JSON list of C-alpha atoms in Angstrom, two decimals:
[
{"chain": "A", "resi": 1, "resn": "MET", "atom": "CA", "xyz": [136.22, -43.78, -153.03]},
{"chain": "A", "resi": 2, "resn": "ALA", "atom": "CA", "xyz": [132.48, -43.59, -153.76]},
{"chain": "A", "resi": 3, "resn": "PRO", "atom": "CA", "xyz": [130.19, -45.88, -151.69]},
{"chain": "A", "resi": 4, "resn": "SER", "atom": "CA", "xyz": [129.27, -47.95, -154.78]},
{"chain": "A", "resi": 5, "resn": "MET", "atom": "CA", "xyz": [132.99, -48.42, -155.57]},
{"chain": "A", "resi": 6, "resn": "LYS", "atom": "CA", "xyz": [133.64, -49.50, -151.95]},
{"chain": "A", "resi": 7, "resn": "LEU", "atom": "CA", "xyz": [130.87, -52.09, -152.26]},
{"chain": "A", "resi": 8, "resn": "ILE", "atom": "CA", "xyz": [132.30, -53.40, -155.55]},
{"chain": "A", "resi": 9, "resn": "HIS", "atom": "CA", "xyz": [135.80, -53.46, -154.04]},
{"chain": "A", "resi": 10, "resn": "ALA", "atom": "CA", "xyz": [134.56, -55.31, -150.92]},
{"chain": "A", "resi": 11, "resn": "SER", "atom": "CA", "xyz": [132.66, -57.81, -153.10]},
{"chain": "A", "resi": 12, "resn": "ALA", "atom": "CA", "xyz": [135.75, -58.43, -155.22]},
{"chain": "A", "resi": 13, "resn": "VAL", "atom": "CA", "xyz": [137.89, -58.97, -152.10]},
{"chain": "A", "resi": 14, "resn": "SER", "atom": "CA", "xyz": [135.28, -61.36, -150.65]},
{"chain": "A", "resi": 15, "resn": "ALA", "atom": "CA", "xyz": [135.10, -63.29, -153.93]},
{"chain": "A", "resi": 16, "resn": "GLY", "atom": "CA", "xyz": [138.91, -63.49, -154.03]},
{"chain": "A", "resi": 17, "resn": "ILE", "atom": "CA", "xyz": [139.07, -64.84, -150.48]},
{"chain": "A", "resi": 18, "resn": "CYS", "atom": "CA", "xyz": [136.39, -67.44, -151.26]},
{"chain": "A", "resi": 19, "resn": "LEU", "atom": "CA", "xyz": [138.33, -68.51, -154.36]},
{"chain": "A", "resi": 20, "resn": "MET", "atom": "CA", "xyz": [141.56, -68.86, -152.33]},
{"chain": "A", "resi": 21, "resn": "VAL", "atom": "CA", "xyz": [139.73, -70.99, -149.74]},
{"chain": "A", "resi": 22, "resn": "LEU", "atom": "CA", "xyz": [138.30, -73.22, -152.48]},
{"chain": "A", "resi": 23, "resn": "VAL", "atom": "CA", "xyz": [141.71, -73.61, -154.14]},
{"chain": "A", "resi": 24, "resn": "ALA", "atom": "CA", "xyz": [143.36, -74.33, -150.78]},
{"chain": "A", "resi": 25, "resn": "SER", "atom": "CA", "xyz": [140.76, -76.97, -149.90]},
{"chain": "A", "resi": 26, "resn": "ALA", "atom": "CA", "xyz": [141.12, -78.57, -153.35]},
{"chain": "A", "resi": 27, "resn": "GLN", "atom": "CA", "xyz": [144.88, -78.74, -152.83]},
{"chain": "A", "resi": 28, "resn": "GLN", "atom": "CA", "xyz": [144.46, -80.46, -149.45]},
{"chain": "A", "resi": 29, "resn": "LYS", "atom": "CA", "xyz": [143.38, -83.75, -151.00]},
{"chain": "A", "resi": 30, "resn": "PRO", "atom": "CA", "xyz": [145.78, -86.47, -149.84]},
{"chain": "A", "resi": 31, "resn": "ASP", "atom": "CA", "xyz": [148.22, -88.20, -152.17]},
{"chain": "A", "resi": 32, "resn": "PHE", "atom": "CA", "xyz": [147.95, -91.95, -151.59]},
{"chain": "A", "resi": 33, "resn": "SER", "atom": "CA", "xyz": [151.08, -92.82, -153.60]},
{"chain": "A", "resi": 34, "resn": "GLY", "atom": "CA", "xyz": [153.49, -95.26, -152.02]},
{"chain": "A", "resi": 35, "resn": "ARG", "atom": "CA", "xyz": [154.24, -98.83, -151.09]},
{"chain": "A", "resi": 36, "resn": "TRP", "atom": "CA", "xyz": [151.77, -99.83, -148.38]},
{"chain": "A", "resi": 37, "resn": "VAL", "atom": "CA", "xyz": [151.79, -102.88, -146.08]},
{"chain": "A", "resi": 38, "resn": "ILE", "atom": "CA", "xyz": [148.68, -103.99, -144.18]},
{"chain": "A", "resi": 39, "resn": "VAL", "atom": "CA", "xyz": [149.21, -104.06, -140.41]},
{"chain": "A", "resi": 40, "resn": "THR", "atom": "CA", "xyz": [145.63, -104.91, -139.40]},
{"chain": "A", "resi": 41, "resn": "PRO", "atom": "CA", "xyz": [143.49, -106.95, -139.52]},
{"chain": "A", "resi": 42, "resn": "ALA", "atom": "CA", "xyz": [145.84, -109.76, -138.49]},
{"chain": "A", "resi": 43, "resn": "GLU", "atom": "CA", "xyz": [144.69, -112.17, -141.24]},
{"chain": "A", "resi": 44, "resn": "SER", "atom": "CA", "xyz": [145.80, -109.68, -143.91]},
{"chain": "A", "resi": 45, "resn": "ALA", "atom": "CA", "xyz": [148.93, -108.37, -142.15]},
{"chain": "A", "resi": 46, "resn": "GLY", "atom": "CA", "xyz": [152.00, -108.29, -144.35]},
{"chain": "A", "resi": 47, "resn": "LEU", "atom": "CA", "xyz": [150.14, -108.03, -147.67]},
{"chain": "A", "resi": 48, "resn": "GLU", "atom": "CA", "xyz": [151.60, -105.24, -149.76]},
{"chain": "A", "resi": 49, "resn": "GLN", "atom": "CA", "xyz": [150.25, -103.00, -152.47]},
{"chain": "A", "resi": 50, "resn": "VAL", "atom": "CA", "xyz": [151.80, -100.25, -154.55]},
{"chain": "A", "resi": 51, "resn": "VAL", "atom": "CA", "xyz": [149.68, -97.16, -155.15]},
{"chain": "A", "resi": 52, "resn": "LYS", "atom": "CA", "xyz": [150.33, -94.52, -157.80]},
{"chain": "A", "resi": 53, "resn": "HIS", "atom": "CA", "xyz": [148.14, -91.45, -157.46]},
{"chain": "A", "resi": 54, "resn": "ASP", "atom": "CA", "xyz": [148.23, -88.52, -159.88]},
{"chain": "A", "resi": 55, "resn": "ALA", "atom": "CA", "xyz": [145.78, -85.88, -161.04]},
{"chain": "A", "resi": 56, "resn": "THR", "atom": "CA", "xyz": [143.80, -88.24, -163.30]},
{"chain": "A", "resi": 57, "resn": "THR", "atom": "CA", "xyz": [144.18, -91.80, -161.97]},
{"chain": "A", "resi": 58, "resn": "LEU", "atom": "CA", "xyz": [144.69, -93.96, -158.91]},
{"chain": "A", "resi": 59, "resn": "THR", "atom": "CA", "xyz": [146.49, -97.22, -159.70]},
{"chain": "A", "resi": 60, "resn": "THR", "atom": "CA", "xyz": [146.79, -100.09, -157.24]},
{"chain": "A", "resi": 61, "resn": "ALA", "atom": "CA", "xyz": [148.97, -103.13, -157.81]},
{"chain": "A", "resi": 62, "resn": "HIS", "atom": "CA", "xyz": [149.84, -106.22, -155.82]},
{"chain": "A", "resi": 63, "resn": "ALA", "atom": "CA", "xyz": [151.80, -109.38, -156.40]},
{"chain": "A", "resi": 64, "resn": "SER", "atom": "CA", "xyz": [150.06, -112.58, -157.41]},
{"chain": "A", "resi": 65, "resn": "GLU", "atom": "CA", "xyz": [150.83, -115.61, -159.52]},
{"chain": "A", "resi": 66, "resn": "GLY", "atom": "CA", "xyz": [152.06, -114.56, -162.92]},
{"chain": "A", "resi": 67, "resn": "ALA", "atom": "CA", "xyz": [152.52, -110.85, -163.54]},
{"chain": "A", "resi": 68, "resn": "GLY", "atom": "CA", "xyz": [150.51, -109.58, -160.56]},
{"chain": "A", "resi": 69, "resn": "HIS", "atom": "CA", "xyz": [147.29, -107.59, -160.58]},
{"chain": "A", "resi": 70, "resn": "ALA", "atom": "CA", "xyz": [146.84, -103.89, -161.25]},
{"chain": "A", "resi": 71, "resn": "THR", "atom": "CA", "xyz": [143.67, -101.82, -161.11]},
{"chain": "A", "resi": 72, "resn": "ILE", "atom": "CA", "xyz": [143.36, -98.33, -162.59]},
{"chain": "A", "resi": 73, "resn": "TYR", "atom": "CA", "xyz": [140.65, -95.96, -161.38]},
{"chain": "A", "resi": 74, "resn": "LYS", "atom": "CA", "xyz": [139.77, -92.76, -163.27]},
{"chain": "A", "resi": 75, "resn": "LEU", "atom": "CA", "xyz": [139.44, -89.80, -160.91]},
{"chain": "A", "resi": 76, "resn": "ASP", "atom": "CA", "xyz": [137.14, -87.73, -163.14]},
{"chain": "A", "resi": 77, "resn": "GLY", "atom": "CA", "xyz": [133.98, -89.54, -162.01]},
{"chain": "A", "resi": 78, "resn": "SER", "atom": "CA", "xyz": [133.66, -91.60, -165.19]},
{"chain": "A", "resi": 79, "resn": "GLU", "atom": "CA", "xyz": [133.42, -95.38, -165.07]},
{"chain": "A", "resi": 80, "resn": "SER", "atom": "CA", "xyz": [136.61, -97.42, -164.89]},
{"chain": "A", "resi": 81, "resn": "ARG", "atom": "CA", "xyz": [136.58, -100.96, -166.31]},
{"chain": "A", "resi": 82, "resn": "ASN", "atom": "CA", "xyz": [139.21, -103.40, -165.08]},
{"chain": "A", "resi": 83, "resn": "VAL", "atom": "CA", "xyz": [139.60, -107.05, -166.03]},
{"chain": "A", "resi": 84, "resn": "ILE", "atom": "CA", "xyz": [141.67, -109.46, -163.97]},
{"chain": "A", "resi": 85, "resn": "VAL", "atom": "CA", "xyz": [142.32, -112.98, -165.19]},
{"chain": "A", "resi": 86, "resn": "SER", "atom": "CA", "xyz": [141.99, -115.44, -162.33]},
{"chain": "A", "resi": 87, "resn": "HIS", "atom": "CA", "xyz": [142.38, -119.17, -162.91]},
{"chain": "A", "resi": 88, "resn": "GLY", "atom": "CA", "xyz": [141.83, -118.67, -166.64]},
{"chain": "A", "resi": 89, "resn": "SER", "atom": "CA", "xyz": [138.61, -116.66, -166.26]},
{"chain": "A", "resi": 90, "resn": "ASP", "atom": "CA", "xyz": [137.94, -112.94, -166.57]},
{"chain": "A", "resi": 91, "resn": "LEU", "atom": "CA", "xyz": [136.73, -111.05, -163.51]},
{"chain": "A", "resi": 92, "resn": "VAL", "atom": "CA", "xyz": [135.24, -107.75, -164.71]},
{"chain": "A", "resi": 93, "resn": "THR", "atom": "CA", "xyz": [135.02, -104.83, -162.30]},
{"chain": "A", "resi": 94, "resn": "LEU", "atom": "CA", "xyz": [133.25, -101.54, -163.04]},
{"chain": "A", "resi": 95, "resn": "SER", "atom": "CA", "xyz": [134.10, -98.69, -160.66]},
{"chain": "A", "resi": 96, "resn": "ARG", "atom": "CA", "xyz": [133.50, -95.01, -160.02]},
{"chain": "A", "resi": 97, "resn": "VAL", "atom": "CA", "xyz": [135.52, -92.69, -157.82]},
{"chain": "A", "resi": 98, "resn": "SER", "atom": "CA", "xyz": [134.41, -89.59, -155.94]},
{"chain": "A", "resi": 99, "resn": "TRP", "atom": "CA", "xyz": [135.69, -87.42, -153.11]},
{"chain": "A", "resi": 100, "resn": "SER", "atom": "CA", "xyz": [133.95, -86.72, -149.83]},
{"chain": "A", "resi": 101, "resn": "GLY", "atom": "CA", "xyz": [136.10, -84.08, -148.17]},
{"chain": "A", "resi": 102, "resn": "ASN", "atom": "CA", "xyz": [139.54, -85.70, -147.84]},
{"chain": "A", "resi": 103, "resn": "LYS", "atom": "CA", "xyz": [138.19, -89.24, -148.34]},
{"chain": "A", "resi": 104, "resn": "LEU", "atom": "CA", "xyz": [138.46, -90.97, -151.69]},
{"chain": "A", "resi": 105, "resn": "ILE", "atom": "CA", "xyz": [135.39, -93.15, -152.28]},
{"chain": "A", "resi": 106, "resn": "ILE", "atom": "CA", "xyz": [135.56, -96.06, -154.74]},
{"chain": "A", "resi": 107, "resn": "THR", "atom": "CA", "xyz": [132.35, -97.95, -155.52]},
{"chain": "A", "resi": 108, "resn": "SER", "atom": "CA", "xyz": [132.73, -101.12, -157.57]},
{"chain": "A", "resi": 109, "resn": "ALA", "atom": "CA", "xyz": [130.73, -104.02, -158.92]},
{"chain": "A", "resi": 110, "resn": "THR", "atom": "CA", "xyz": [132.56, -107.20, -159.92]},
{"chain": "A", "resi": 111, "resn": "THR", "atom": "CA", "xyz": [130.98, -109.89, -162.07]},
{"chain": "A", "resi": 112, "resn": "TYR", "atom": "CA", "xyz": [132.34, -113.43, -161.80]},
{"chain": "A", "resi": 113, "resn": "PRO", "atom": "CA", "xyz": [132.25, -115.96, -164.67]},
{"chain": "A", "resi": 114, "resn": "ASP", "atom": "CA", "xyz": [129.52, -117.97, -162.89]},
{"chain": "A", "resi": 115, "resn": "GLY", "atom": "CA", "xyz": [127.29, -114.87, -162.70]},
{"chain": "A", "resi": 116, "resn": "ARG", "atom": "CA", "xyz": [127.88, -113.96, -159.03]},
{"chain": "A", "resi": 117, "resn": "LYS", "atom": "CA", "xyz": [128.26, -110.25, -158.31]},
{"chain": "A", "resi": 118, "resn": "LEU", "atom": "CA", "xyz": [130.30, -108.55, -155.62]},
{"chain": "A", "resi": 119, "resn": "ASP", "atom": "CA", "xyz": [129.52, -104.96, -154.63]},
{"chain": "A", "resi": 120, "resn": "GLN", "atom": "CA", "xyz": [132.26, -103.00, -152.85]},
{"chain": "A", "resi": 121, "resn": "LYS", "atom": "CA", "xyz": [132.71, -99.57, -151.37]},
{"chain": "A", "resi": 122, "resn": "GLN", "atom": "CA", "xyz": [136.17, -98.42, -150.32]},
{"chain": "A", "resi": 123, "resn": "GLU", "atom": "CA", "xyz": [136.74, -95.23, -148.33]},
{"chain": "A", "resi": 124, "resn": "TRP", "atom": "CA", "xyz": [140.40, -94.21, -148.47]},
{"chain": "A", "resi": 125, "resn": "SER", "atom": "CA", "xyz": [141.92, -91.70, -146.04]},
{"chain": "A", "resi": 126, "resn": "LEU", "atom": "CA", "xyz": [145.17, -90.92, -144.25]},
{"chain": "A", "resi": 127, "resn": "ASP", "atom": "CA", "xyz": [145.11, -90.80, -140.46]},
{"chain": "A", "resi": 128, "resn": "SER", "atom": "CA", "xyz": [147.08, -88.36, -138.29]},
{"chain": "A", "resi": 129, "resn": "ASP", "atom": "CA", "xyz": [150.02, -90.82, -138.21]},
{"chain": "A", "resi": 130, "resn": "GLY", "atom": "CA", "xyz": [150.19, -90.99, -142.02]},
{"chain": "A", "resi": 131, "resn": "ARG", "atom": "CA", "xyz": [148.71, -94.48, -142.21]},
{"chain": "A", "resi": 132, "resn": "LEU", "atom": "CA", "xyz": [146.46, -95.42, -145.11]},
{"chain": "A", "resi": 133, "resn": "MET", "atom": "CA", "xyz": [143.03, -96.36, -143.81]},
{"chain": "A", "resi": 134, "resn": "ILE", "atom": "CA", "xyz": [140.67, -98.21, -146.14]},
{"chain": "A", "resi": 135, "resn": "GLU", "atom": "CA", "xyz": [137.19, -98.92, -144.86]},
{"chain": "A", "resi": 136, "resn": "LEU", "atom": "CA", "xyz": [135.99, -101.75, -147.09]},
{"chain": "A", "resi": 137, "resn": "THR", "atom": "CA", "xyz": [132.31, -102.69, -147.26]},
{"chain": "A", "resi": 138, "resn": "GLU", "atom": "CA", "xyz": [131.43, -105.75, -149.35]},
{"chain": "A", "resi": 139, "resn": "SER", "atom": "CA", "xyz": [128.24, -107.56, -150.25]},
{"chain": "A", "resi": 140, "resn": "MET", "atom": "CA", "xyz": [128.06, -110.69, -152.39]},
{"chain": "A", "resi": 141, "resn": "GLN", "atom": "CA", "xyz": [124.96, -110.79, -154.62]},
{"chain": "A", "resi": 142, "resn": "GLY", "atom": "CA", "xyz": [122.65, -108.92, -152.28]},
{"chain": "A", "resi": 143, "resn": "GLY", "atom": "CA", "xyz": [123.86, -110.71, -149.15]},
{"chain": "A", "resi": 144, "resn": "PRO", "atom": "CA", "xyz": [124.46, -108.85, -145.93]},
{"chain": "A", "resi": 145, "resn": "PRO", "atom": "CA", "xyz": [127.30, -106.31, -146.13]},
{"chain": "A", "resi": 146, "resn": "THR", "atom": "CA", "xyz": [130.49, -106.80, -144.14]},
{"chain": "A", "resi": 147, "resn": "THR", "atom": "CA", "xyz": [132.81, -103.93, -143.26]},
{"chain": "A", "resi": 148, "resn": "THR", "atom": "CA", "xyz": [136.52, -104.23, -142.52]},
{"chain": "A", "resi": 149, "resn": "THR", "atom": "CA", "xyz": [139.00, -101.47, -141.83]},
{"chain": "A", "resi": 150, "resn": "LEU", "atom": "CA", "xyz": [142.37, -102.15, -143.42]},
{"chain": "A", "resi": 151, "resn": "VAL", "atom": "CA", "xyz": [145.21, -100.23, -141.76]},
{"chain": "A", "resi": 152, "resn": "HIS", "atom": "CA", "xyz": [148.34, -99.81, -143.90]},
{"chain": "A", "resi": 153, "resn": "LYS", "atom": "CA", "xyz": [151.75, -98.53, -142.94]},
{"chain": "A", "resi": 154, "resn": "LYS", "atom": "CA", "xyz": [153.92, -96.88, -145.58]},
{"chain": "A", "resi": 155, "resn": "ARG", "atom": "CA", "xyz": [156.99, -98.89, -146.40]},
{"chain": "A", "resi": 156, "resn": "SER", "atom": "CA", "xyz": [160.14, -97.00, -147.17]},
{"chain": "A", "resi": 157, "resn": "THR", "atom": "CA", "xyz": [161.56, -97.85, -150.57]}
]
């Protein structure tokens, strides 16, 4: 094989390896689907949410008065708009989702009927024991942020 052909062949092999690494890393994103129960912090222990995660959306749902609440997040980086009716009033939340390695990052802004705004950032990940970890940072209308780590255990169906 001529030296120029060897160089082309080596470049093609290198490009192929890089592509396989990129595909493998893209496939390593966790699937958060399941029925999850909070185990800590203690004041939230026992609360349950159902998560459906596919290639295009992440849907979270939990029981509440009436039909329950569900939130759907688009995973393509575009804005998701969710409206929850609470005590007869609409709570409007605008969110965007991104990935940082194997962490799913959800940033949201909720507007309340009285004009208050809540900013949230959720960092979703799975720990080595398969628990869902959500680091939640919240700030009400420019107030100081508070961060809580919610630890969830998967409930068998």
